[in-house]
Each structure stands twice: as C-alpha cells, then as structure tokens.
Short mmCIF file of C-alpha atoms and ligand atoms in Angstrom, two decimals:
data_model
loop_
_atom_site.label_atom_id
_atom_site.label_comp_id
_atom_site.label_asym_id
_atom_site.label_seq_id
_atom_site.Cartn_x
_atom_site.Cartn_y
_atom_site.Cartn_z
CA MET A 1 25.94 40.60 107.30
CA THR A 2 28.15 42.94 109.27
CA LEU A 3 26.36 45.70 111.08
CA CYS A 4 27.89 48.45 113.10
CA PRO A 5 27.65 46.98 116.67
CA ARG A 6 26.07 50.18 118.01
CA PHE A 7 23.05 49.52 115.83
CA TYR A 8 22.11 46.48 117.74
CA ASP A 9 21.40 48.57 120.81
CA ARG A 10 19.50 51.47 119.64
CA THR A 11 15.94 52.42 118.91
CA LEU A 12 15.26 54.54 115.91
CA HIS A 13 11.92 56.31 115.85
CA SER A 14 10.30 57.16 112.55
CA VAL A 15 13.42 57.94 110.61
CA SER A 16 11.80 57.07 107.38
CA HIS A 17 9.04 55.57 105.44
CA GLY A 18 8.65 53.67 102.29
CA SER A 19 6.86 51.08 100.30
CA ILE A 20 5.47 50.28 96.90
CA GLU A 21 2.29 48.94 95.48
CA ARG A 22 1.88 46.83 92.44
CA TRP A 23 0.83 49.02 89.56
CA ASN A 24 -1.54 46.46 88.07
CA LEU A 25 -4.36 47.00 90.49
CA ASP A 26 -7.75 45.57 89.67
CA LYS A 27 -10.59 47.82 88.70
CA ALA A 28 -13.12 46.92 91.36
CA VAL A 29 -16.07 49.28 91.29
CA LEU A 30 -16.91 50.52 94.75
CA PRO A 31 -19.18 53.37 95.93
CA PRO A 32 -17.42 56.69 96.04
CA LEU A 33 -16.27 57.72 99.49
CA ASN A 34 -17.77 60.70 101.14
CA ASP A 35 -17.36 62.02 104.67
CA GLU A 36 -20.33 60.04 105.86
CA ASN A 37 -19.37 56.61 104.70
CA ARG A 38 -15.60 57.06 104.99
CA THR A 39 -15.43 56.30 108.73
CA THR A 40 -17.79 53.38 108.50
CA ILE A 41 -15.79 51.70 105.76
CA ARG A 42 -12.54 52.32 107.63
CA MET A 43 -13.94 50.84 110.82
CA ASN A 44 -15.39 47.77 109.04
CA VAL A 45 -12.11 47.04 107.38
CA GLN A 46 -10.15 47.48 110.57
CA ALA A 47 -12.55 45.54 112.74
CA LYS A 48 -12.34 42.57 110.36
CA THR A 49 -8.58 42.75 110.26
CA ALA A 50 -8.39 42.85 114.06
CA GLU A 51 -10.82 39.86 114.30
CA PHE A 52 -8.81 37.96 111.66
CA ALA A 53 -5.64 38.67 113.70
CA GLU A 54 -7.08 36.60 116.62
CA THR A 55 -7.25 33.47 114.45
CA LEU A 56 -4.22 34.05 112.22
CA PRO A 57 -3.25 31.34 109.77
CA ALA A 58 0.40 30.22 109.86
CA GLY A 59 2.57 32.54 107.87
CA VAL A 60 0.79 35.79 108.76
CA TYR A 61 1.68 38.43 111.34
CA ALA A 62 -0.80 41.02 112.69
CA GLU A 63 0.95 44.20 113.70
CA LYS A 64 -0.11 47.52 115.25
CA VAL A 65 0.18 50.85 113.34
CA LEU A 66 2.45 53.19 115.21
CA SER A 67 2.36 56.31 113.01
CA VAL A 68 0.90 57.58 109.78
CA ASN A 69 2.00 60.61 107.78
CA HIS A 70 0.28 61.86 104.71
CA TYR A 71 2.58 63.64 102.27
CA THR A 72 0.26 64.44 99.35
CA ASP A 73 -3.14 63.29 98.22
CA ARG A 74 -1.26 60.46 96.36
CA LEU A 75 1.41 59.49 98.98
CA PHE A 76 1.56 58.53 102.64
CA ARG A 77 3.87 56.59 104.88
CA PHE A 78 3.20 54.54 107.98
CA SER A 79 5.11 52.61 110.59
CA MET A 80 4.09 49.55 112.48
CA THR A 81 5.46 47.18 115.11
CA ARG A 82 8.10 44.73 114.05
CA PRO A 83 7.25 41.14 114.97
CA ALA A 84 9.71 39.39 117.19
CA GLY A 85 11.73 37.05 115.04
CA PHE A 86 10.98 38.81 111.71
CA ARG A 87 14.28 39.09 109.82
CA PHE A 88 14.83 40.81 106.48
CA ARG A 89 17.63 42.16 104.41
CA SER A 90 17.63 45.90 103.71
CA GLY A 91 15.98 46.49 100.30
CA GLU A 92 13.58 43.46 100.54
CA PHE A 93 9.83 43.65 100.31
CA ALA A 94 6.97 41.97 102.19
CA MET A 95 3.27 41.33 101.49
CA ILE A 96 1.17 43.87 103.47
CA GLY A 97 -2.61 43.40 103.81
CA LEU A 98 -5.97 44.09 105.41
CA MET A 99 -9.18 42.22 105.58
CA VAL A 100 -11.57 43.48 102.92
CA GLU A 101 -15.09 42.08 102.67
CA GLY A 102 -14.06 39.00 104.58
CA LYS A 103 -10.88 38.23 102.64
CA PRO A 104 -7.30 39.26 103.26
CA VAL A 105 -6.05 41.55 100.44
CA TYR A 106 -2.26 41.82 100.12
CA ARG A 107 0.16 43.90 98.03
CA ALA A 108 3.92 43.92 97.83
CA TYR A 109 5.52 46.69 99.82
CA SER A 110 9.17 47.46 100.10
CA ILE A 111 10.26 47.74 103.70
CA ALA A 112 11.63 51.28 103.91
CA SER A 113 13.25 50.87 107.35
CA PRO A 114 16.71 49.30 107.54
CA SER A 115 17.16 45.72 108.73
CA TRP A 116 18.36 46.85 112.20
CA ALA A 117 15.33 49.06 112.98
CA ASP A 118 12.85 48.28 115.77
CA GLU A 119 9.79 49.41 113.70
CA LEU A 120 8.78 48.59 110.12
CA GLU A 121 8.15 51.52 107.89
CA PHE A 122 6.37 51.76 104.49
CA PHE A 123 5.73 54.38 101.82
CA SER A 124 2.54 54.06 99.88
CA ILE A 125 0.58 55.37 97.00
CA LYS A 126 -3.15 56.01 97.36
CA VAL A 127 -5.03 54.58 94.48
CA PRO A 128 -8.67 55.57 94.15
CA ASN A 129 -10.53 52.26 94.14
CA GLY A 130 -7.19 50.40 94.63
CA PRO A 131 -8.17 47.10 96.30
CA LEU A 132 -5.77 47.62 99.20
CA THR A 133 -4.77 51.29 99.20
CA GLN A 134 -8.25 52.71 99.25
CA HIS A 135 -8.50 51.13 102.70
CA LEU A 136 -4.85 51.30 103.78
CA GLN A 137 -4.74 55.08 103.30
CA LYS A 138 -7.28 55.38 106.09
CA ILE A 139 -5.33 53.48 108.78
CA GLU A 140 -4.74 55.20 112.06
CA THR A 141 -2.42 54.67 115.00
CA GLY A 142 -3.47 51.45 116.87
CA ASP A 143 -5.09 49.77 113.82
CA THR A 144 -3.99 46.26 112.82
CA VAL A 145 -2.20 45.51 109.56
CA LEU A 146 -1.35 42.00 108.29
CA MET A 147 2.01 41.01 106.96
CA ARG A 148 3.05 37.67 105.42
CA LYS A 149 6.02 36.20 107.19
CA LYS A 150 8.47 35.80 104.34
CA PRO A 151 10.21 38.83 102.94
CA THR A 152 12.02 38.59 99.61
CA GLY A 153 13.47 40.74 96.85
CA THR A 154 16.38 41.37 94.50
CA LEU A 155 17.41 44.95 95.58
CA VAL A 156 19.86 43.62 98.09
CA LEU A 157 23.60 44.22 98.46
CA ASP A 158 24.27 40.50 98.15
CA ALA A 159 23.07 40.54 94.56
CA LEU A 160 25.81 42.99 93.45
CA THR A 161 29.51 42.24 92.85
CA PRO A 162 31.97 44.51 94.66
CA GLY A 163 32.25 48.05 93.22
CA LYS A 164 33.14 51.63 94.09
CA ARG A 165 29.98 53.63 93.39
CA LEU A 166 26.41 52.46 93.86
CA TYR A 167 23.66 54.18 91.97
CA MET A 168 20.08 53.76 93.26
CA PHE A 169 17.63 54.84 90.51
CA SER A 170 14.09 55.49 91.63
CA THR A 171 10.83 57.04 90.54
CA GLY A 172 7.81 57.72 92.75
CA THR A 173 7.39 55.24 95.56
CA GLY A 174 10.31 53.27 94.05
CA ILE A 175 12.45 55.16 96.56
CA ALA A 176 11.26 52.89 99.37
CA PRO A 177 13.80 50.08 99.16
CA PHE A 178 16.54 52.70 98.93
CA ALA A 179 15.22 54.38 102.12
CA SER A 180 16.11 51.10 103.74
CA LEU A 181 19.51 50.64 102.10
CA ILE A 182 20.77 54.24 102.61
CA ARG A 183 20.32 53.72 106.39
CA ASP A 184 22.16 50.38 106.45
CA PRO A 185 25.76 50.73 107.58
CA GLU A 186 26.66 47.82 105.34
CA THR A 187 25.96 49.88 102.25
CA TYR A 188 28.75 52.26 103.24
CA GLU A 189 31.09 49.42 104.15
CA LYS A 190 30.68 48.09 100.61
CA PHE A 191 30.73 51.29 98.62
CA ASP A 192 32.72 54.54 98.64
CA GLU A 193 29.91 56.57 97.02
CA VAL A 194 26.16 56.05 97.11
CA ILE A 195 24.06 58.10 94.68
CA LEU A 196 20.28 58.06 95.20
CA THR A 197 18.32 59.48 92.26
CA HIS A 198 14.60 60.16 92.82
CA THR A 199 12.38 61.49 90.07
CA CYS A 200 8.74 62.44 90.53
CA ARG A 201 6.15 64.34 88.54
CA GLU A 202 5.83 67.13 91.19
CA VAL A 203 8.09 68.77 93.73
CA ALA A 204 5.76 67.84 96.63
CA GLU A 205 6.22 64.18 95.81
CA LEU A 206 10.00 64.49 96.49
CA GLN A 207 9.50 65.54 100.10
CA TYR A 208 9.76 62.08 101.60
CA GLY A 209 13.27 61.78 100.11
CA PHE A 210 14.30 65.17 101.44
CA ASP A 211 13.01 64.30 104.92
CA LEU A 212 14.82 61.03 104.87
CA VAL A 213 18.19 62.52 103.93
CA SER A 214 17.86 65.34 106.42
CA GLU A 215 16.97 62.87 109.17
CA ILE A 216 20.15 60.85 108.30
CA ARG A 217 22.20 64.05 108.42
CA ASN A 218 20.67 64.96 111.81
CA ASP A 219 21.24 61.49 113.29
CA GLU A 220 24.46 61.38 115.34
CA LEU A 221 25.28 57.68 114.60
CA LEU A 222 24.10 57.39 111.04
CA SER A 223 25.65 60.72 109.94
CA GLU A 224 29.02 59.51 111.16
CA ILE A 225 28.73 56.32 109.18
CA VAL A 226 27.32 57.97 106.03
CA GLY A 227 29.79 60.90 106.11
CA ASP A 228 29.93 62.51 102.71
CA LYS A 229 29.33 59.24 100.80
CA LEU A 230 25.65 59.81 100.06
CA THR A 231 24.40 62.11 97.30
CA HIS A 232 20.67 62.71 96.86
CA TYR A 233 19.90 63.69 93.27
CA ALA A 234 16.19 64.72 92.95
CA THR A 235 14.43 65.71 89.75
CA VAL A 236 10.97 66.64 88.64
CA THR A 237 9.23 66.19 85.27
CA ARG A 238 5.99 68.09 85.30
CA GLU A 239 6.72 71.43 87.00
CA PRO A 240 9.70 73.78 87.31
CA PHE A 241 12.39 72.76 89.74
CA GLU A 242 16.06 73.29 90.14
CA ARG A 243 16.68 69.90 88.48
CA SER A 244 14.31 68.60 85.88
CA GLY A 245 13.88 65.72 83.53
CA ARG A 246 13.48 61.95 83.47
CA ILE A 247 16.52 60.11 84.91
CA THR A 248 16.82 58.15 81.64
CA ASP A 249 17.25 61.41 79.64
CA LEU A 250 19.77 62.70 82.25
CA ILE A 251 21.78 59.49 81.97
CA ALA A 252 21.66 59.33 78.19
CA GLY A 253 22.51 63.03 77.68
CA GLY A 254 25.48 62.85 80.16
CA LYS A 255 23.92 65.49 82.50
CA LEU A 256 23.72 63.13 85.49
CA VAL A 257 27.47 62.40 85.55
CA SER A 258 28.41 65.97 84.78
CA ASP A 259 26.15 67.33 87.57
CA LEU A 260 27.69 64.76 89.95
CA GLY A 261 31.25 65.40 88.68
CA VAL A 262 31.89 61.62 88.21
CA PRO A 263 33.13 59.61 85.22
CA SER A 264 30.61 58.03 82.79
CA LEU A 265 28.95 54.76 83.90
CA ASP A 266 31.60 52.04 83.96
CA PRO A 267 31.05 48.24 84.71
CA VAL A 268 34.44 48.15 86.54
CA THR A 269 33.59 50.65 89.23
CA ASP A 270 29.80 51.28 89.06
CA ARG A 271 26.89 49.26 90.39
CA GLY A 272 23.19 50.00 89.98
CA MET A 273 19.82 49.23 91.54
CA ILE A 274 16.53 50.29 89.80
CA CYS A 275 13.07 50.61 91.20
CA GLY A 276 10.12 52.31 89.41
CA SER A 277 7.38 51.71 86.85
CA THR A 278 7.69 48.99 84.21
CA GLU A 279 8.69 51.45 81.52
CA MET A 280 11.22 53.18 83.72
CA LEU A 281 12.79 49.81 84.68
CA LYS A 282 13.05 48.81 80.97
CA ASP A 283 14.49 52.14 79.81
CA THR A 284 16.99 52.45 82.63
CA LYS A 285 18.11 48.81 82.24
CA ALA A 286 18.75 49.41 78.56
CA LEU A 287 21.04 52.40 79.42
CA LEU A 288 23.00 50.39 81.98
CA GLU A 289 23.43 47.55 79.48
CA GLN A 290 24.52 50.11 76.90
CA ALA A 291 27.24 51.10 79.42
CA GLY A 292 28.47 47.50 79.50
CA MET A 293 26.77 46.49 82.78
CA THR A 294 25.02 43.14 83.25
CA GLU A 295 22.02 42.31 85.35
CA GLY A 296 22.50 40.21 88.50
CA ALA A 297 20.26 38.25 90.93
CA ASN A 298 20.47 36.78 94.42
CA ASN A 299 21.89 33.53 93.02
CA LYS A 300 24.10 35.27 90.49
CA PRO A 301 25.51 38.61 91.68
CA SER A 302 26.53 41.07 88.97
CA GLU A 303 26.58 44.80 88.13
CA PHE A 304 22.99 45.94 88.53
CA VAL A 305 19.64 44.65 89.85
CA ILE A 306 15.97 45.47 89.19
CA GLU A 307 12.90 44.94 91.42
CA ARG A 308 10.41 43.29 89.18
CA ALA A 309 7.96 42.17 91.87
CA PHE A 310 5.99 45.41 91.81
CA VAL A 311 5.24 45.81 88.10
CA GLY A 312 2.68 44.15 85.93
P1 A2P B 401 6.94 61.87 83.27
O1 A2P B 401 6.28 62.93 84.07
O2 A2P B 401 7.73 62.38 82.06
O3 A2P B 401 6.01 60.72 82.85
P2 A2P B 401 4.63 57.88 87.66
O4 A2P B 401 4.08 58.70 88.72
O5 A2P B 401 3.88 57.88 86.34
O6 A2P B 401 5.12 56.51 88.06
O7 A2P B 401 5.96 58.69 87.19
C1 A2P B 401 6.98 58.97 88.14
C2 A2P B 401 8.11 59.60 87.43
O8 A2P B 401 8.75 58.66 86.50
C3 A2P B 401 7.71 60.79 86.57
O9 A2P B 401 8.59 61.83 86.82
C4 A2P B 401 7.75 60.22 85.20
O10 A2P B 401 8.06 61.17 84.20
C5 A2P B 401 8.90 59.29 85.28
N1 A2P B 401 8.88 58.23 84.27
C6 A2P B 401 7.82 57.62 83.67
N2 A2P B 401 8.16 56.77 82.73
C7 A2P B 401 9.51 56.77 82.71
C8 A2P B 401 10.42 56.10 81.89
N3 A2P B 401 10.11 55.18 80.97
N4 A2P B 401 11.74 56.33 82.10
C9 A2P B 401 12.08 57.20 83.03
N5 A2P B 401 11.25 57.93 83.83
C10 A2P B 401 9.97 57.69 83.65
#
C-alpha cells in the first residue's frame, strides 16, 4: 500500500471514532443497573480484564483506553493504545473484548482510525443487556480492553477494481469502517470522488460523522490530500432534517444522484462499499446489482463490497 510519506511521521490525536457491534446479541438477563451497582459492576469487569491481561493467551492484546466520548444514550466512541506490531488495512475490523464473569466476551468492531494512526479508535452502540456493550459503555481512561490479534474484513480498497467515484453507504454505526477509509490517503490516490452517505434515525446520531468530516477539513495534512474529493451526504429518517429518507429510497428515486449532481450509478465509473443492518445491506446490494454492478471480495475484486461480519 502506498501511503503519503508524511503520514509515517505524525501523531494524530483523536481525529475520529468508530466501530460496530454484531446485531444478534444474546438476551442474557442481568439485574438492571442503578447508580449504586453501576460502579461495582464496572470495576469488577475491569479488574478481571486487567488480571486476565497479565496472563494473556497467545493471539490477544490488552490495551489501555485513552479517551471515551459519549454521543447519545445509544452511541459512544473510544480510543485505545495501538499494540506495537499490530497492522491492519483501513476498513478492517477486529474482535474487541472484556472479561465478563470470568470469561472473555468479544464482538466485532470496525477499526475507525486509519491504518497509519498511532491510536485505535472505535464507535459503538450501547445495547441494554448487550453481553459486551453493557460493560464496554462504562469504560474509562486507563481501563484495559482486549483485542484479538488478527484483523480482517471485506471493506478494503483492495477488494474493488479501479474506478472513478467511490460510494460508501452506511447506516448507524456502519459509518465506522468509512471513518477509517476517508482518512487514508490511498483512498484519494485511487478515486477522484468519495461520497460518504450516512443515514440515522435521529439528527443527534449523525454528530460523529459531522465531527469526523470537520476534523478532516481542519487538519492541515489531511485536508490537503482530501481536497474537494470528499462529499458527506447525511440523512435522517425519524425526525425533520434538511435531508431525509432511507438511502435506498434516495438511490431508487434518483434523488441521491440529483442532489450530488452526478450521473446515475454506472459499473464503469462507480464503486460501492456498504455497511449497516442486514436489511439495509440486502436492499442496497439489490439496487447496486440493478445498476449492473457486481459484488467483489478480497480474492476477487469487483465493483462493490459488503461487510457481512456484523450481521446475524
Ligand atoms: P428507518 O428509521 O426508516 O427504519 P437502525 O438504527 O435500525 O439500524 O437504523 C439506522 C438507519 O437505517 C435508520 O435511518 C433506518 O431507517 C435505516 N434503515 C433501516 N432498514 C433499512 C433498509 N432496509 N434500507 C435502508 N435503510 C434502512
């Protein structure tokens, strides 16, 4: 992979955040949290994770939390140290975990930071009673988080054939792998235009994406590389906003391309990446196929790719 040489030498602090949790969480029944037991549970979980970290099995890293930022009561982001020697391609995911009741519990999380960053960042939902996120949402700076050593994933530039315009279609925390890719200089070496669509139920859930793009614009090095190639197209489905509607409806009705002022989806020039819920993946994939595009994979690059790891 070719990276802008300057990116080898710099430290980027908390530019962004992102990750994803599997939707098919188990339905473990646990006591409701209140102010009294919340701290105790958090400390128990963290103590066990830190203890476990001292006798780590092969294949697991134990990393320190560097920052936590809560966006809404459903969304938060955190960053943690990047292990020496941990390599990943922008857009990939890793298994993130904590010790819960004596056992490590892991979920797939897209790495939201780009491959050149010093820190690892993640964007997470908070699921009440979610086996991992009910604990993970309480992490604080200095806590220990586990990560399995091998990242993987299909939302990588290598899985796409060369094209002119790259669409990244996301809903909810599905923006995370794209948070990584839109900060990777290689994305802009390979594509003339990068269109990030992000659809959420409510306006507050879009905030992470707005922060991310404004941080890119305010970053001297990145803004120079990104130039005017990146378009952020944010829509909301359950309250009034300047742009509204599901991305699938906006594609099917032609509104997306007319708003963007670009030609209809075309397999010769356009490439796509999709990340969201199972239904969103299925419906968006059908629209891209209708436009004549075919699905690719790491071992067979083509015109669009889907991240299936996160859905049930
Ligand atoms: P909607 O509000 O109409 O359900 P969720 O939080 O459930 O994952 O949803 C995130 C966003 O994805 C919401 O705006 C939701 O719209 C939208 N969405 C849900 N299902 C689909 C689908 N099949 N195709 C496109 N967008 C979808």
